[in-house]
Every structure is written in C-alpha cells, then in structure tokens.
Coordinates of N, CA and C in Angstrom, one line a residue:
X1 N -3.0 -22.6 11.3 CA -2.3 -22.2 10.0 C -0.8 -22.2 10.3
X2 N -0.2 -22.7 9.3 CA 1.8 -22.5 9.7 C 2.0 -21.6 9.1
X3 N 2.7 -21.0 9.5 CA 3.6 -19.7 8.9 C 5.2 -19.9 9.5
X4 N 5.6 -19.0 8.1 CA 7.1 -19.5 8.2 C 7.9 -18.5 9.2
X5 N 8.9 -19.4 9.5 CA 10.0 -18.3 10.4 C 11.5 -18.9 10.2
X6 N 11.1 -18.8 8.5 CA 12.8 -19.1 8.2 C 13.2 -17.1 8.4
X7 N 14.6 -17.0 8.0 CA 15.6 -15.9 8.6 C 14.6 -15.0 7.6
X8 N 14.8 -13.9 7.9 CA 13.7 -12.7 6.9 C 14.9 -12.5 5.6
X9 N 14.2 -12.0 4.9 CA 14.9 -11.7 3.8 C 14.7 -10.3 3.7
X10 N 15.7 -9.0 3.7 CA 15.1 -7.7 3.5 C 16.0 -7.0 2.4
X11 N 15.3 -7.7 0.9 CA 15.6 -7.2 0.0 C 13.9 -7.4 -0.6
X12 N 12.7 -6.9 -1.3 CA 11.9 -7.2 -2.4 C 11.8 -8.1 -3.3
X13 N 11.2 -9.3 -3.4 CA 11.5 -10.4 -4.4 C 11.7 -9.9 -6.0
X14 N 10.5 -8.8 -6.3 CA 10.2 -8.6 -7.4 C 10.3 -6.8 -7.4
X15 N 11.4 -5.9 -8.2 CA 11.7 -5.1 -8.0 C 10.2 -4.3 -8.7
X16 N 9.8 -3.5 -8.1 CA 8.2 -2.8 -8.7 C 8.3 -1.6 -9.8
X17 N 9.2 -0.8 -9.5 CA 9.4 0.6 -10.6 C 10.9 0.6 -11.2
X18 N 11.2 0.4 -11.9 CA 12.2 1.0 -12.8 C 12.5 1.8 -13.2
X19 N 14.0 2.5 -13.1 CA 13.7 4.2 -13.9 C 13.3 4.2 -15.3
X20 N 13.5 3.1 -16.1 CA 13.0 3.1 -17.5 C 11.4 3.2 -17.4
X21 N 10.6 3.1 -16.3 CA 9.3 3.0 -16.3 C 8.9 4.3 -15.9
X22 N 10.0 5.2 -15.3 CA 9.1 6.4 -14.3 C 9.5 7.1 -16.1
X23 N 8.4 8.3 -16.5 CA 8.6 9.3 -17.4 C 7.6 8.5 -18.9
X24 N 6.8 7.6 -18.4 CA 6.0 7.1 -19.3 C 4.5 6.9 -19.0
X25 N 3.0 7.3 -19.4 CA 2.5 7.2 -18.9 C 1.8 5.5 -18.9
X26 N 1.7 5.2 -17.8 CA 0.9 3.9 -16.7 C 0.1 3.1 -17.8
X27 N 0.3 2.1 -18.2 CA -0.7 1.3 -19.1 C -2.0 1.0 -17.8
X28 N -1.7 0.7 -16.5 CA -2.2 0.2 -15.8 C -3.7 2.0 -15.1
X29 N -4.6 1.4 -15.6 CA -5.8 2.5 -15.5 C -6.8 2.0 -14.1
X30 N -6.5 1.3 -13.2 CA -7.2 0.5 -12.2 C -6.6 -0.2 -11.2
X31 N -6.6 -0.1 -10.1 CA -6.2 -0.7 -9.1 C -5.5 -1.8 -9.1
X32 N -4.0 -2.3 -9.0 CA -3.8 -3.3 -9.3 C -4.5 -4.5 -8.5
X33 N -5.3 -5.4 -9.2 CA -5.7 -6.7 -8.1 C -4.5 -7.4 -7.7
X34 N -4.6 -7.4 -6.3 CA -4.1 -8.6 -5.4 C -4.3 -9.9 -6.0
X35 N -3.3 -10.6 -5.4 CA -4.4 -12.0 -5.4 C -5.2 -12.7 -4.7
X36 N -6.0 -13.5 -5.4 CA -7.0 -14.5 -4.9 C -7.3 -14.6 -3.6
X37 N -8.2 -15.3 -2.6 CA -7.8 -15.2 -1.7 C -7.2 -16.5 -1.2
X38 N -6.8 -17.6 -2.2 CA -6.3 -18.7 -1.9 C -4.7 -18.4 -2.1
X39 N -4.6 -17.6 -3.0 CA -3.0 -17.5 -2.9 C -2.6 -16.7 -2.1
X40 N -3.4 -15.6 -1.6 CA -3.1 -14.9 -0.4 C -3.0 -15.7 0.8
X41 N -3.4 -16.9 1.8 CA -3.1 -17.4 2.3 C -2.1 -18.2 1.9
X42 N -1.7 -18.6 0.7 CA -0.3 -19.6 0.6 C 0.6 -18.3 0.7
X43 N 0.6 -17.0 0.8 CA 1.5 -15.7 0.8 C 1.4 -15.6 2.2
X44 N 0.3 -15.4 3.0 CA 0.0 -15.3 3.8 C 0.8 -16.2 4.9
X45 N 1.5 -17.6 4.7 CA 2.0 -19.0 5.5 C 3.2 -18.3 5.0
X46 N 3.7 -18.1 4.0 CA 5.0 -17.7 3.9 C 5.9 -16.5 4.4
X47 N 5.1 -15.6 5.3 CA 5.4 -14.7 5.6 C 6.6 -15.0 6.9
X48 N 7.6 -13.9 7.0 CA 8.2 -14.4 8.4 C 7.3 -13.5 9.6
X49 N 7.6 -14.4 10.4 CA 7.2 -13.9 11.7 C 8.0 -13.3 12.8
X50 N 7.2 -11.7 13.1 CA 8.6 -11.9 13.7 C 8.3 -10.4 14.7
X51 N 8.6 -10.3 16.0 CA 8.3 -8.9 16.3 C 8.8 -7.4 15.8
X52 N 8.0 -6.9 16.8 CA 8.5 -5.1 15.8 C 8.8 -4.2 17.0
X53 N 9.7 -3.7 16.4 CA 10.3 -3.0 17.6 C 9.8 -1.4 17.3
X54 N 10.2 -0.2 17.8 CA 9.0 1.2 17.6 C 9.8 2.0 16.4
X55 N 10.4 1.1 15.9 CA 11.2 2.0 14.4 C 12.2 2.8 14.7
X56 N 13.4 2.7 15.5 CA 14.5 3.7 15.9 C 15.1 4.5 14.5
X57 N 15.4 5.4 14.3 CA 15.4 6.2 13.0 C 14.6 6.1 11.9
X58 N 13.4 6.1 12.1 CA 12.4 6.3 11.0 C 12.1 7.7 10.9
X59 N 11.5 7.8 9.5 CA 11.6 9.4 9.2 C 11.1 9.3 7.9
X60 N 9.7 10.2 7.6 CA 9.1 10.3 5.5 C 10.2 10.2 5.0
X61 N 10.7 10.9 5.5 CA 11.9 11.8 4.5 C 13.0 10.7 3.6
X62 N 13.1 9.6 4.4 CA 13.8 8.2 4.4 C 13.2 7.6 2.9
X63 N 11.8 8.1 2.9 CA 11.3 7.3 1.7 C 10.5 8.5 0.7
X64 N 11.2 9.0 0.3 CA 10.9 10.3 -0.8 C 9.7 9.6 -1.8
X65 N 8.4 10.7 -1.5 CA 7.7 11.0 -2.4 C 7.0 12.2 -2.4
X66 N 5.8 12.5 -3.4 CA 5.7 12.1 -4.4 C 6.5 12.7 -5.5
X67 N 6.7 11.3 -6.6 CA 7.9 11.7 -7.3 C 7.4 11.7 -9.0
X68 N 7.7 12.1 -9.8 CA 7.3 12.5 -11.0 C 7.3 11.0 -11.5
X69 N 6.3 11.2 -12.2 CA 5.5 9.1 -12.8 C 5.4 9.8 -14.3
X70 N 5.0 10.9 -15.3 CA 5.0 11.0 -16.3 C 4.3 12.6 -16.6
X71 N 5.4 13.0 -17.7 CA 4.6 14.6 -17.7 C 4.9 15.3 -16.5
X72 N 3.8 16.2 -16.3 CA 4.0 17.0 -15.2 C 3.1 15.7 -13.9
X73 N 2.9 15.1 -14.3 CA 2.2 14.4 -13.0 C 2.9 13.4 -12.0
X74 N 3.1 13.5 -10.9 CA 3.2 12.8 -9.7 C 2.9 12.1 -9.1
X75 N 3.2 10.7 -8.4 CA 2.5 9.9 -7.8 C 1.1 9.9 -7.0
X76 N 1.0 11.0 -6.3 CA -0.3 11.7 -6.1 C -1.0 11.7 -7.6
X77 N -0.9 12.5 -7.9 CA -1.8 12.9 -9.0 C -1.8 12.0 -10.3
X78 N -1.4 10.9 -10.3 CA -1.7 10.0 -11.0 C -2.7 8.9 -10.1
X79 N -2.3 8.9 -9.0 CA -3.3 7.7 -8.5 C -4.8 8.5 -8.3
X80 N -5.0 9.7 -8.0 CA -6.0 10.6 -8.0 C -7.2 10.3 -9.5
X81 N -5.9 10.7 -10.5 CA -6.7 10.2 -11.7 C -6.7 8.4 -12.3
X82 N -6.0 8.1 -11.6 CA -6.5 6.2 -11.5 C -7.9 6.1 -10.9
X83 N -7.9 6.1 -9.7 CA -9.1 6.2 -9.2 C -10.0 6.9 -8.7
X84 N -10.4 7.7 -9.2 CA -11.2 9.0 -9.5 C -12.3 8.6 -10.8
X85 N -13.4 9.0 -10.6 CA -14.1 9.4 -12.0 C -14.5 10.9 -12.6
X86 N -14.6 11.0 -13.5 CA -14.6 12.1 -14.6 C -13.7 13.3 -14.0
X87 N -12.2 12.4 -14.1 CA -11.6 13.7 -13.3 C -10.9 14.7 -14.3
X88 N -10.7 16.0 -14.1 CA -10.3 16.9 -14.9 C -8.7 17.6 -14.0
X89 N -7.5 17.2 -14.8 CA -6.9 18.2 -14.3 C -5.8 19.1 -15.2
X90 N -5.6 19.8 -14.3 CA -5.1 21.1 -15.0 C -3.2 21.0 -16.0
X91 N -3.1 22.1 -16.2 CA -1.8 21.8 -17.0 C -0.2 21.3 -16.4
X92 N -0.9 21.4 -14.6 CA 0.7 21.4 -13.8 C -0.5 19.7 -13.4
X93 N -1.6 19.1 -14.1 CA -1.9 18.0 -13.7 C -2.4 17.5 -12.3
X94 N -2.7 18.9 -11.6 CA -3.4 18.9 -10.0 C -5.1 18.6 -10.9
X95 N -5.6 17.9 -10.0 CA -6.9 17.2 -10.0 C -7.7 18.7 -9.6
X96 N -8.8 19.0 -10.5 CA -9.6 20.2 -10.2 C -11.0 20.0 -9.9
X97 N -11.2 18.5 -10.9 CA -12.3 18.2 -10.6 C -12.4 16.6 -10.3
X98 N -13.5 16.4 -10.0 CA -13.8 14.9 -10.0 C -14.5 14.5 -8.9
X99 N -14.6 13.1 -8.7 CA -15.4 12.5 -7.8 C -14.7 10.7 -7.4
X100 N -14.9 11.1 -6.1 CA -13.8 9.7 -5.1 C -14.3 8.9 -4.4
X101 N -14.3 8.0 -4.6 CA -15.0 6.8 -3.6 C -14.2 6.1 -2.8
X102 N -14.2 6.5 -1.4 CA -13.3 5.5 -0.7 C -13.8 4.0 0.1
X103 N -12.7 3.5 -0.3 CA -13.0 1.6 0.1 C -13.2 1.8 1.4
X104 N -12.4 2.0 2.1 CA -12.0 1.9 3.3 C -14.0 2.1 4.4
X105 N -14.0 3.4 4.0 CA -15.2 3.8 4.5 C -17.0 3.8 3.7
X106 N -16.2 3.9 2.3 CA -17.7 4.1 1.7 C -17.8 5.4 1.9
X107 N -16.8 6.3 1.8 CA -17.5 7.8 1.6 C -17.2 8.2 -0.1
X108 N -18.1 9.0 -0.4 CA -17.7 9.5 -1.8 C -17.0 11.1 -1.1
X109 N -16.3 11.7 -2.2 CA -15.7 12.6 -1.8 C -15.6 13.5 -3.1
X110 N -15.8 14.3 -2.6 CA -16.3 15.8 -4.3 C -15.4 16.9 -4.4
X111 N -14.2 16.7 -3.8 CA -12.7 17.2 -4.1 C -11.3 16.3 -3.9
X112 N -10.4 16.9 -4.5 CA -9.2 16.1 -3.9 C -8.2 16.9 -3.1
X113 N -9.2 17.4 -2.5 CA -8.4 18.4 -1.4 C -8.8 17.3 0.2
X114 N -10.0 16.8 -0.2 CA -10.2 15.8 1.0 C -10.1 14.2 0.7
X115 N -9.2 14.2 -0.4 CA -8.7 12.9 -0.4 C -6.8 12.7 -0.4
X116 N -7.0 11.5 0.8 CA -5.4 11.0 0.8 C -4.8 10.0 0.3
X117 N -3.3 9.6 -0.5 CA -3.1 8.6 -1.2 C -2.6 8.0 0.1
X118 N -3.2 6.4 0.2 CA -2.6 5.4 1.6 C -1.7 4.8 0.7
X119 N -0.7 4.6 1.7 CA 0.2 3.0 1.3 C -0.4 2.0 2.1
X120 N -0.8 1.3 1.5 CA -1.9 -0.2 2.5 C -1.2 -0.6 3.3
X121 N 0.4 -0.9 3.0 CA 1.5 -0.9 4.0 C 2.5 0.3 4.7
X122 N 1.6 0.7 5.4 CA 2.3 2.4 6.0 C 3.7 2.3 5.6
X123 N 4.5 3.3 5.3 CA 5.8 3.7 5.3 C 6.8 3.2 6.8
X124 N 6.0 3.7 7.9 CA 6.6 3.2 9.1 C 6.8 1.8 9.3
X125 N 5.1 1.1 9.4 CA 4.9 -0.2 9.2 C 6.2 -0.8 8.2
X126 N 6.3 -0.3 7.1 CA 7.6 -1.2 6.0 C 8.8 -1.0 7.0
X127 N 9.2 0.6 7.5 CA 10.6 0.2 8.0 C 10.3 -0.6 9.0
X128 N 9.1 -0.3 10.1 CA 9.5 -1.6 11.4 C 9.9 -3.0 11.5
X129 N 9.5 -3.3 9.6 CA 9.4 -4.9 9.2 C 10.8 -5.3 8.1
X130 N 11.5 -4.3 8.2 CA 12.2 -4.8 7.6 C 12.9 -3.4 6.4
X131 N 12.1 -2.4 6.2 CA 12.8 -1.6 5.2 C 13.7 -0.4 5.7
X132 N 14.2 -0.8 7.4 CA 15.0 0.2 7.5 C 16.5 -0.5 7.2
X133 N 16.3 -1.8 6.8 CA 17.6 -1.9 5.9 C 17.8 -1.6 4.3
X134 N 17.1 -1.2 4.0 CA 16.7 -1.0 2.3 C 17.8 0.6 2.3
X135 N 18.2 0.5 0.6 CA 18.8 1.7 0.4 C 17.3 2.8 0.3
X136 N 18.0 4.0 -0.1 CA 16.6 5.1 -0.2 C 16.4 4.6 -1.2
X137 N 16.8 4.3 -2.6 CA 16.4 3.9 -4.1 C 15.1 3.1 -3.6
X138 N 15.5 1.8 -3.1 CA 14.3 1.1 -3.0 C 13.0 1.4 -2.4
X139 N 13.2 2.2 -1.1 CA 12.3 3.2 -0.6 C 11.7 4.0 -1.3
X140 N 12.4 4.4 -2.0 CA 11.7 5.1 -3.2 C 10.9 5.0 -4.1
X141 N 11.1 3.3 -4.6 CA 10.3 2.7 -5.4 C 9.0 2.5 -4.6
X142 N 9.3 2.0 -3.2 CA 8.4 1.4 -2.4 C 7.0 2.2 -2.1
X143 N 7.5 3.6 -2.1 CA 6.4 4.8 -1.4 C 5.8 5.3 -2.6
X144 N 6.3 5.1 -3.8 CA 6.2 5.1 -5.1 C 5.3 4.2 -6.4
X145 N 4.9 3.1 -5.4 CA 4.7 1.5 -6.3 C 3.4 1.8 -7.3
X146 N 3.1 1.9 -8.2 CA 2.0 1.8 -9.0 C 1.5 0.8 -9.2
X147 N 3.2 -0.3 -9.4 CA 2.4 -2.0 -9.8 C 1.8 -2.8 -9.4
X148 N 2.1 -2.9 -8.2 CA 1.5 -3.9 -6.7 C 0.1 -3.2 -6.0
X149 N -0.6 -3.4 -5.4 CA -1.6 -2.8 -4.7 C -0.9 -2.3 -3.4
X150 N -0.5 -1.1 -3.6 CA 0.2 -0.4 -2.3 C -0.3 0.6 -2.4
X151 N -1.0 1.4 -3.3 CA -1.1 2.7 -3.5 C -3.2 2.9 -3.8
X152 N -3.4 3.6 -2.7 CA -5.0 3.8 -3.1 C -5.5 5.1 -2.4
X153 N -6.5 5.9 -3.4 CA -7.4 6.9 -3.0 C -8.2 6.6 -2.2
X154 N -8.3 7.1 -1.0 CA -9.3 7.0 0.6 C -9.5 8.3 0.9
X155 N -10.6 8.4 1.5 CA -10.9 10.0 2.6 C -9.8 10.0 3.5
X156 N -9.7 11.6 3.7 CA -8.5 11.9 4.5 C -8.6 11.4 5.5
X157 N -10.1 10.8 6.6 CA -10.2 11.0 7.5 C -10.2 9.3 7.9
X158 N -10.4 8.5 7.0 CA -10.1 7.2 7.3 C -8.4 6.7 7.2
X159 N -8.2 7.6 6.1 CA -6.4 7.1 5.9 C -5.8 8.0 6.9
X160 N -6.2 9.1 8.1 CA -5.4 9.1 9.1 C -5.8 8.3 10.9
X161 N -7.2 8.0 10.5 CA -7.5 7.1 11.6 C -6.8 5.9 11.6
X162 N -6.1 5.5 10.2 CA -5.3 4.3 9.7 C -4.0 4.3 10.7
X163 N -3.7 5.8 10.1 CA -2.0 5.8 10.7 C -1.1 5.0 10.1
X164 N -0.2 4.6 10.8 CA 0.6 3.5 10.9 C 0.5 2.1 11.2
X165 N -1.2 1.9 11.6 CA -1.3 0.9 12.3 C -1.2 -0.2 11.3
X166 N -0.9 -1.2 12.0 CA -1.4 -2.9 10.7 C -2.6 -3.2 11.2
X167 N -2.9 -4.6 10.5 CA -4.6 -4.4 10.9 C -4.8 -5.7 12.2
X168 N -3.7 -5.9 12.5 CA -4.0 -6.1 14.1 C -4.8 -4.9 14.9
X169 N -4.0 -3.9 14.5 CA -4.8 -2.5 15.2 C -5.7 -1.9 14.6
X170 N -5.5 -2.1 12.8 CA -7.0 -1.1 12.4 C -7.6 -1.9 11.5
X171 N -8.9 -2.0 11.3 CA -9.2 -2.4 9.8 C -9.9 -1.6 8.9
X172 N -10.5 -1.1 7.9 CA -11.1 -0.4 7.4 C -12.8 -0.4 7.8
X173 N -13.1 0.7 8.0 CA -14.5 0.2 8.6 C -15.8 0.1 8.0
X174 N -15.4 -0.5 6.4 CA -16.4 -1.2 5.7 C -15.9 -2.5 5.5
X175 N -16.6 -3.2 6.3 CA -16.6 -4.7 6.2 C -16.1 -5.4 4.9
X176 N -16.9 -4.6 4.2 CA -17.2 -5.5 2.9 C -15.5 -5.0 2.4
X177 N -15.1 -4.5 2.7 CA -13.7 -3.9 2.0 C -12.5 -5.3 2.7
X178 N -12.9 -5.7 3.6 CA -11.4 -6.5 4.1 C -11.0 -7.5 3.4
X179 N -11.8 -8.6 2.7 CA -11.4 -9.4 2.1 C -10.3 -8.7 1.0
X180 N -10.2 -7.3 0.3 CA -9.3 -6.7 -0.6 C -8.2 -6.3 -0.1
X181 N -8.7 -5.9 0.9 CA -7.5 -5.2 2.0 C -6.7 -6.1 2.6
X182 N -6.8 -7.2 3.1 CA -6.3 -7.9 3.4 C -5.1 -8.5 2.0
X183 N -5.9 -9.3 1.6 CA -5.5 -9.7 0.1 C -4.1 -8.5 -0.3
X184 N -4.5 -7.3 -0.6 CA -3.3 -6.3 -1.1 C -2.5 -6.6 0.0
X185 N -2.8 -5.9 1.0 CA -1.8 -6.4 2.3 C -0.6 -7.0 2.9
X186 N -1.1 -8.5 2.3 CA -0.5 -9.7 2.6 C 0.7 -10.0 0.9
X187 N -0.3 -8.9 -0.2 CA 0.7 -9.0 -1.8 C 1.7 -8.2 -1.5
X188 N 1.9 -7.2 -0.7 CA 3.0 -6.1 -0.1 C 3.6 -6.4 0.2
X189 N 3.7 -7.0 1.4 CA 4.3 -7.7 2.6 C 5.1 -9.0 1.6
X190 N 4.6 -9.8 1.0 CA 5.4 -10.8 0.4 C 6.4 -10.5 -0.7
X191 N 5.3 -9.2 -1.4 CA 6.6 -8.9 -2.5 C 8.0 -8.3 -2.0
X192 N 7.7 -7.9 -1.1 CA 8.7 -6.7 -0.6 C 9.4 -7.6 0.5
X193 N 9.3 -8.4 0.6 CA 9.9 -9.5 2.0 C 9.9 -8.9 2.9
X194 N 8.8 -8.2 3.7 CA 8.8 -7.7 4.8 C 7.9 -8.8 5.7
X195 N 8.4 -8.6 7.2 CA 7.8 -9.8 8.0 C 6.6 -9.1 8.6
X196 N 6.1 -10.0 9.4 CA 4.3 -10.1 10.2 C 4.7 -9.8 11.5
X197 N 4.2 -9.3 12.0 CA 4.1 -9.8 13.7 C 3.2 -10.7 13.6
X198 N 2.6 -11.3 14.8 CA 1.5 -12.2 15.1 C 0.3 -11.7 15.0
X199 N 0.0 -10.9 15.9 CA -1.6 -10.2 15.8 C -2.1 -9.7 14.6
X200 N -0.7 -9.4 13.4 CA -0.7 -8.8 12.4 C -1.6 -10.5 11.7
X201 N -0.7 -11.4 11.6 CA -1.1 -12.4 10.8 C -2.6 -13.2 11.3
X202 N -2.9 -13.0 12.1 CA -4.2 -13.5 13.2 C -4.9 -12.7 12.4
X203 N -4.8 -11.9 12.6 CA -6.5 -10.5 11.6 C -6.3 -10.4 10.4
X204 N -5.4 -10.8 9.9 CA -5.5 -10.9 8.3 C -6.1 -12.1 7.6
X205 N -5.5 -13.2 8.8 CA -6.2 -14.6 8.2 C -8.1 -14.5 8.7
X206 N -8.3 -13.4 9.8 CA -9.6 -13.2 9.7 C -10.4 -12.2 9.0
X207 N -9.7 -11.8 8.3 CA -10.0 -10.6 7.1 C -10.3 -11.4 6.2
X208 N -9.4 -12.7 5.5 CA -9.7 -13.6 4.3 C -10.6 -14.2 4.8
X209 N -11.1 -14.6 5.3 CA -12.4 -15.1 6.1 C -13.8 -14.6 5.6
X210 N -13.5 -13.3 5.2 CA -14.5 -12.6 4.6 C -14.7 -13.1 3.3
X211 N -14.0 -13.4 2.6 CA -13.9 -13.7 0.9 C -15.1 -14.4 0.6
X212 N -15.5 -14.1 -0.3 CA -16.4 -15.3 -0.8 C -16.0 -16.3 -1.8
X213 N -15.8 -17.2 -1.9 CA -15.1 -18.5 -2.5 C -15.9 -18.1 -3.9

C-alpha cells in the first residue's frame, strides 16, 4: 500500500464545531458513521507518515472538556444520551438511568457511573501527531467533536486499557468491532490532518481487513 509523506499539514481540513452550533440541541441522535471501508483506505494512503515523539508539553488541560453542547448538558452527557438506551436524566441533565453497550468489549453496562466517553483518537495520541501546534480553540473543538466519529460510550475498563495507545498498541477486544474502529480512526486522523506512524498504519490496514465487502 502507498501512503503519503508529503509535509504534514497541522491545521483540520474540515472545521467540526462551531460556536453557532454549541447551545443547540444535536440533530445528529447516533453515532456518526465513518466511512466505507473503501474510502477509508483511499484516507488511509493519504495519511502522512511520520514518527512520534513522547509529547513534550502535553497536558488535558491543553484540550478543555467537557464543555456545554445544549441546555444544561455537556459533552459527556450528551454522548451518554446518544448512545445509551431508555436513558433518563435529571434537570442538571446527569444520566440517572439507562443502559450501555460497549463496542469495544461487548459489555452492557447498567449505570453511567461505569461508563467512559473515549476519543477514538486519544487527546495525547492528537498532540503527538500534530495537535500540539493547534490553538486551544481548535483543541477544543477537537476533545469536543460530535460530528466526526471521535466521540463514543465504552466501559470504563476497556477505555482505560485503551489509554493513549493507537492501535499499533491496542485494538478493541471484540473482533467484530475493528473493521468500525478502524474506519472512525483513520476519518479522525484525516479530518484533522494528523499524521500515522508506521505500526499505526500496518494495523489499521489490518483492522480493514476485517470489513466485509
């Protein structure tokens, strides 16, 4: 497979939140799909390549969240009730009830006290690749994104076995989940012009491997 190694670009092609968009609530009720997994490999070739160094001044705090999306609700608690069923929550909009199924592992989960919202592309992972040249605004959007597939409800305990790693180092440990994971992945990484390492791009192209045509 070629993959590109023209100069990186570290600005996002396609800007994802707008302040005109935060303070309204989300037309979008479902996981954004990635794409295909044919266009994910033409995304996938276009990626720069490039190594990663261990993030010298990285820090949450760099990328502020969770930040008010509509009402009293928060980026947490809006993705909670994205992907949640029959969830109930209260007047400050904290999830009281409901029920969670995570991709990653296939666990259901019967509070949102044991559920975490992942960025599919860790916070760290973005600055190592490129977002520690971004202003905080854009970081903001980034740790923030509703539009793109960056943002998903998992068990606590898979989204911290995740870490920071890319999926050179982790993959989700339901099989059947990589072909999506991948796919979102590689829609992150491109929208956001962030670059690959190698091992990163190796296991992604064998994550789409999984797809079924």
């Amino acid at each position: 497979m070629s993959v590109g190694h023209h100069r990186p670009l570290h600005r996002y092609r396609r800007h994802p939140h707008t302040a005109a968009s935060i303070g309204r609530t989300p037309t979008v009720r479902d996981l954004p799909e990635p794409p295909d997994a044919t266009k994910a490999r033409e995304l996938l070739a276009g990626l720069v390549v490039a190594g990663e160094n261990d993030a010298p001044g990285y820090s949450r705090s760099k990328f502020p969240h969770w930040i008010t999306q509509y009402g009293a609700c928060d980026t947490r608690e809006a993705v909670l009730q994205r992907d949640g069923r029959d969830v109930v929550q209260d007047v400050q909009c904290r999830a009281v009830s409901g029920t969670w199924y995570s991709e990653y592992d296939g666990k259901t989960v019967a509070s949102a006290s044991g559920i975490d919202i992942d960025h599919i592309v860790p916070l760290k992972e973005a600055w190592r690749s490129g977002a520690s040249e971004w202003s905080t605004g854009e970081r903001r959007a980034f740790a923030n994104d509703l539009t793109h597939s960056q943002l998903i409800a998992v068990s606590a305990g898979s989204n911290r076995a995740k870490g920071d790693k890319d999926p050179g180092n982790w993959r989700p440990p339901l099989q059947s989940y990589h072909c999506t994971h991948s796919r979102a992945w590689i829609s992150v990484k491109s929208d956001y012009a962030l670059t690959a390492n190698q091992s990163e791009v190796d296991a992604l192209s064998r994550m789409l491997d999984t797809c079924v045509a």
